Short mmCIF file of C-alpha atoms and ligand atoms in Angstrom, two decimals:
data_model
loop_
_atom_site.label_atom_id
_atom_site.label_comp_id
_atom_site.label_asym_id
_atom_site.label_seq_id
_atom_site.Cartn_x
_atom_site.Cartn_y
_atom_site.Cartn_z
CA UNK A 1 -2.49 -2.68 -6.99
CA UNK A 2 -2.97 -2.09 -10.66
CA UNK A 3 -4.44 -3.89 -13.43
CA UNK A 4 -8.01 -3.93 -11.90
CA UNK A 5 -9.98 -2.04 -15.03
CA UNK A 6 -7.89 -4.07 -17.70
CA UNK A 7 -8.77 -7.48 -15.89
CA UNK A 8 -12.47 -6.50 -16.18
CA UNK A 9 -12.20 -5.24 -19.82
CA UNK A 10 -10.75 -8.40 -20.58
CA UNK A 11 -13.78 -10.14 -19.81
CA UNK A 12 -16.32 -7.73 -21.01
CA UNK A 13 -17.01 -6.50 -17.30
CA UNK A 14 -17.29 -2.78 -15.65
CA UNK A 15 -14.18 -1.77 -14.06
CA UNK A 16 -16.13 -1.79 -10.77
CA UNK A 17 -15.97 -5.81 -11.13
CA UNK A 18 -12.30 -5.83 -11.21
CA UNK A 19 -11.99 -3.59 -7.99
CA UNK A 20 -14.05 -6.29 -6.39
CA UNK A 21 -11.87 -8.88 -7.65
CA UNK A 22 -8.86 -6.70 -6.52
CA UNK A 23 -10.40 -7.26 -3.00
CA UNK A 24 -10.25 -11.04 -3.39
CA UNK A 25 -6.34 -10.65 -4.56
CA UNK A 26 -5.85 -8.50 -1.37
CA UNK A 27 -7.22 -11.35 0.93
CA UNK A 28 -4.90 -13.83 -0.69
CA UNK A 29 -1.64 -11.63 -0.37
CA UNK A 30 -2.67 -10.86 3.04
CA UNK A 31 -2.71 -14.33 3.95
CA UNK A 32 0.22 -15.28 2.09
CA UNK A 33 2.20 -12.81 4.02
CA UNK A 34 0.67 -13.53 7.22
CA UNK A 35 1.66 -17.58 6.59
CA UNK A 36 5.10 -16.70 5.65
CA UNK A 37 5.78 -13.99 8.93
CA UNK A 38 6.41 -10.93 6.53
CA UNK A 39 6.95 -8.35 9.00
CA UNK A 40 5.08 -5.51 7.02
CA UNK A 41 2.85 -5.14 4.05
CA UNK A 42 1.32 -2.12 2.16
CA UNK A 43 -1.36 -2.01 -0.16
CA UNK A 44 -1.43 1.02 -2.57
CA UNK A 45 -5.64 1.51 -2.35
CA UNK A 46 -6.15 5.12 -3.94
CA UNK A 47 -3.45 7.87 -4.65
CA UNK A 48 -4.00 11.59 -4.40
CA UNK A 49 -4.29 11.34 -7.86
CA UNK A 50 -7.15 9.11 -8.01
CA UNK A 51 -9.75 11.99 -7.26
CA UNK A 52 -8.87 12.57 -11.07
CA UNK A 53 -11.17 9.58 -12.16
CA UNK A 54 -14.70 9.62 -13.04
CA UNK A 55 -16.99 10.19 -10.08
CA UNK A 56 -18.95 7.08 -10.12
CA UNK A 57 -15.56 4.92 -9.99
CA UNK A 58 -14.47 6.98 -6.82
CA UNK A 59 -17.96 6.27 -5.19
CA UNK A 60 -17.51 2.36 -6.09
CA UNK A 61 -13.73 2.31 -4.85
CA UNK A 62 -14.85 4.17 -1.51
CA UNK A 63 -17.67 1.72 -1.20
CA UNK A 64 -15.44 -1.05 -1.59
CA UNK A 65 -13.10 0.45 0.76
CA UNK A 66 -16.11 0.78 3.47
CA UNK A 67 -17.04 -3.02 3.06
CA UNK A 68 -13.30 -3.78 3.04
CA UNK A 69 -13.24 -1.77 6.68
CA UNK A 70 -16.20 -3.41 7.78
CA UNK A 71 -15.57 -7.20 7.17
CA UNK A 72 -11.88 -7.97 6.19
CA UNK A 73 -10.49 -5.53 8.50
CA UNK A 74 -12.62 -6.45 11.37
CA UNK A 75 -10.81 -9.93 10.47
CA UNK A 76 -7.54 -8.65 10.92
CA UNK A 77 -7.90 -7.18 14.60
CA UNK A 78 -9.30 -10.49 15.46
CA UNK A 79 -5.87 -12.06 13.97
CA UNK A 80 -3.87 -9.38 15.63
CA UNK A 81 -2.43 -7.58 12.77
CA UNK A 82 -1.42 -4.16 13.42
CA UNK A 83 -3.25 -1.67 10.90
CA UNK A 84 -2.23 1.60 9.71
CA UNK A 85 -3.40 4.10 7.32
CA UNK A 86 -1.25 5.76 5.23
CA UNK A 87 -2.49 9.06 3.72
CA UNK A 88 -4.36 12.25 4.33
CA UNK A 89 -7.54 10.95 6.03
CA UNK A 90 -9.00 14.33 6.36
CA UNK A 91 -10.50 14.30 2.87
CA UNK A 92 -12.26 11.16 2.88
CA UNK A 93 -15.68 10.65 2.77
CA UNK A 94 -17.12 10.99 6.49
CA UNK A 95 -18.37 7.33 6.87
CA UNK A 96 -14.94 5.93 5.51
CA UNK A 97 -12.89 8.02 7.93
CA UNK A 98 -15.49 6.78 11.01
CA UNK A 99 -15.17 3.00 10.27
CA UNK A 100 -11.53 3.17 9.36
CA UNK A 101 -10.82 5.16 12.95
CA UNK A 102 -13.16 2.14 14.65
CA UNK A 103 -10.90 0.04 13.20
CA UNK A 104 -7.55 1.30 13.94
CA UNK A 105 -8.86 1.97 17.80
CA UNK A 106 -9.52 -1.78 17.89
CA UNK A 107 -6.32 -2.59 16.48
CA UNK A 108 -3.98 -0.28 19.14
CA UNK A 109 -2.72 -2.67 20.90
CA UNK A 110 -1.97 -5.33 18.47
CA UNK A 111 1.42 -6.89 17.73
CA UNK A 112 1.24 -9.23 14.35
CA UNK A 113 1.77 -8.68 10.73
CA UNK A 114 1.62 -5.05 9.80
CA UNK A 115 -0.88 -4.35 7.24
CA UNK A 116 -0.55 -0.32 5.62
CA UNK A 117 -3.10 0.67 3.35
CA UNK A 118 -2.50 3.91 1.45
CA UNK A 119 -5.58 5.70 0.68
CA UNK A 120 -5.43 9.06 -0.43
CA UNK A 121 -1.73 8.66 -0.22
CA UNK A 122 0.77 10.32 -2.42
CA UNK A 123 4.78 10.31 -1.67
CA UNK A 124 5.16 13.89 -2.16
CA UNK A 125 2.64 15.11 -0.24
CA UNK A 126 3.65 12.77 2.84
CA UNK A 127 7.13 14.21 2.69
CA UNK A 128 5.61 18.00 2.40
CA UNK A 129 3.14 17.01 5.38
CA UNK A 130 6.63 15.68 7.41
CA UNK A 131 8.33 18.57 6.83
CA UNK A 132 5.36 20.78 7.85
CA UNK A 133 5.05 18.89 11.05
CA UNK A 134 8.61 19.50 11.84
CA UNK A 135 8.60 23.19 10.86
CA UNK A 136 5.76 23.27 13.57
CA UNK A 137 7.73 22.06 15.96
CA UNK A 138 9.76 25.20 15.50
CA UNK A 139 13.03 23.07 14.50
CA UNK A 140 15.36 24.94 11.72
CA UNK A 141 17.48 21.71 10.96
CA UNK A 142 16.72 18.03 10.81
CA UNK A 143 18.17 14.79 9.87
CA UNK A 144 17.25 11.76 7.46
CA UNK A 145 15.93 9.75 10.63
CA UNK A 146 13.77 12.88 11.91
CA UNK A 147 12.00 12.89 8.48
CA UNK A 148 11.55 9.49 8.10
CA UNK A 149 9.84 9.17 11.58
CA UNK A 150 7.42 12.28 10.46
CA UNK A 151 6.36 9.92 7.73
CA UNK A 152 3.26 7.92 7.82
CA UNK A 153 5.34 4.78 8.05
CA UNK A 154 7.22 6.47 10.97
CA UNK A 155 8.70 3.67 13.37
CA UNK A 156 8.37 1.10 10.63
CA UNK A 157 11.31 -0.56 8.20
CA UNK A 158 11.79 0.67 4.93
CA UNK A 159 10.51 -2.14 2.30
CA UNK A 160 12.55 -4.59 0.98
CA UNK A 161 10.73 -5.02 -2.10
CA UNK A 162 8.09 -3.05 -3.91
CA UNK A 163 5.84 -4.95 -6.40
CA UNK A 164 4.09 -3.11 -9.20
CA UNK A 165 1.53 -5.41 -10.98
CA UNK A 166 -0.36 -4.62 -14.26
CA UNK A 167 2.88 -4.02 -16.68
CA UNK A 168 3.46 -0.36 -15.81
CA UNK A 169 7.44 0.22 -14.67
CA UNK A 170 7.05 3.44 -12.69
CA UNK A 171 6.49 3.87 -8.47
CA UNK A 172 3.36 6.80 -9.11
CA UNK A 173 4.34 8.63 -6.36
CA UNK A 174 4.45 5.41 -3.85
CA UNK A 175 6.96 5.46 -0.81
CA UNK A 176 9.55 7.48 -2.62
CA UNK A 177 11.63 8.33 0.37
CA UNK A 178 11.30 5.07 1.88
CA UNK A 179 12.19 3.16 -1.59
CA UNK A 180 15.66 4.38 -1.65
CA UNK A 181 17.19 0.84 -1.42
CA UNK A 182 14.27 -1.09 -2.00
CA UNK A 183 14.30 -3.78 -4.90
CA UNK A 184 11.76 -3.12 -7.70
CA UNK A 185 9.43 -5.91 -9.22
CA UNK A 186 7.43 -5.42 -11.94
CA UNK A 187 4.82 -8.24 -12.81
CA UNK A 188 2.38 -8.36 -16.12
CA UNK A 189 -0.18 -9.97 -13.74
CA UNK A 190 -3.17 -7.92 -13.26
CA UNK A 191 -3.77 -7.23 -9.69
CA UNK A 192 -7.10 -9.56 -9.58
CA UNK A 193 -5.33 -12.29 -10.72
CA UNK A 194 -2.62 -12.31 -7.69
CA UNK A 195 -2.41 -15.42 -6.26
CA UNK A 196 0.46 -17.51 -3.84
CA UNK A 197 2.49 -18.77 -7.35
CA UNK A 198 2.65 -15.19 -8.15
CA UNK A 199 4.14 -14.25 -4.67
CA UNK A 200 6.51 -17.23 -4.90
CA UNK A 201 7.80 -15.75 -8.05
CA UNK A 202 8.69 -12.32 -6.12
CA UNK A 203 10.26 -14.18 -3.60
CA UNK A 204 12.48 -15.93 -5.95
CA UNK A 205 13.41 -12.72 -8.07
CA UNK A 206 14.10 -11.17 -4.66
CA UNK A 207 16.45 -13.96 -3.47
CA UNK A 208 18.28 -13.86 -6.61
CA UNK A 209 18.97 -10.14 -6.27
CA UNK A 210 22.50 -8.93 -4.43
CA UNK A 211 21.85 -6.00 -2.42
CA UNK A 212 25.01 -3.86 -1.94
CA UNK A 213 23.41 -0.53 -0.85
CA UNK A 214 26.19 1.30 -2.61
CA UNK A 215 28.96 -0.88 -1.14
CA UNK A 216 31.20 -3.30 -3.20
CA UNK A 217 31.32 -7.11 -2.23
CA UNK A 218 34.14 -8.26 0.17
CA UNK A 219 37.16 -9.61 -1.53
CA UNK A 220 36.31 -7.52 -5.06
C1 IPE B 301 -6.46 -0.12 -9.75
O1 IPE B 301 -6.33 -0.89 -10.97
C2 IPE B 301 -6.07 0.98 -8.88
C3 IPE B 301 -7.13 1.47 -7.98
C4 IPE B 301 -7.30 0.81 -6.98
C5 IPE B 301 -7.30 2.97 -8.13
P1 IPE B 301 -6.74 0.39 -12.07
O2 IPE B 301 -8.16 0.85 -11.85
O3 IPE B 301 -5.58 1.43 -12.13
O4 IPE B 301 -6.68 -0.87 -13.21
P2 IPE B 301 -6.24 -0.50 -14.57
O5 IPE B 301 -5.21 0.21 -14.70
O6 IPE B 301 -7.23 0.91 -15.53
O7 IPE B 301 -6.24 -1.37 -15.25
MG1 MG B 302 -4.13 1.78 -13.45
#
């Protein structure tokens, strides 16, 4: 979800205002995914590298995350969405951990749209914690499936498409293992401007891709 700060700057608003509008965009995207029977959607909200931002911005982001968990996610629970937080939650502010734990508990038996929110997430950290989990179990040799199962996304399908907004063309430590065969879509759109039309454009782009998974087409 990139481009909140630039969205705000363009309007001479504080970065915080961009993040606030980013939450609105997230709501639109979740509604779109729900309405279009998407199985699983993941939002990259806060990376392991984002701790290097000024404390004021980190505080504003966690204030938003807390509010989001209290209001928006409560709504997801009642709509039957499955909710999973990807990331190392032990380093989050205690209040954030509490609200998130409450929501996860309430959504435990849900079976609807799966909404993943990556908070204090980094793909390298995720792979390292998976390997450490495996080592602690005493295993000395593993296969790819076992590693997949120990990631925060364990049990979920790999993403068909990964979208980065804000004009940057890189993955920035996002779902490195899971993205092996994902289609990558890069948009110049700043995240707060995401709407249904942008979602439709992503679908059109994705639909035009030829996913061969290293194979060749029959008859070629
Ligand atoms: C949102 O966009 C990313 C986070 C919520 C951490 P940015 O804050 O990175 O916005 P830009 O890149 O400065 O525009
Ligand atoms: Mg950015």
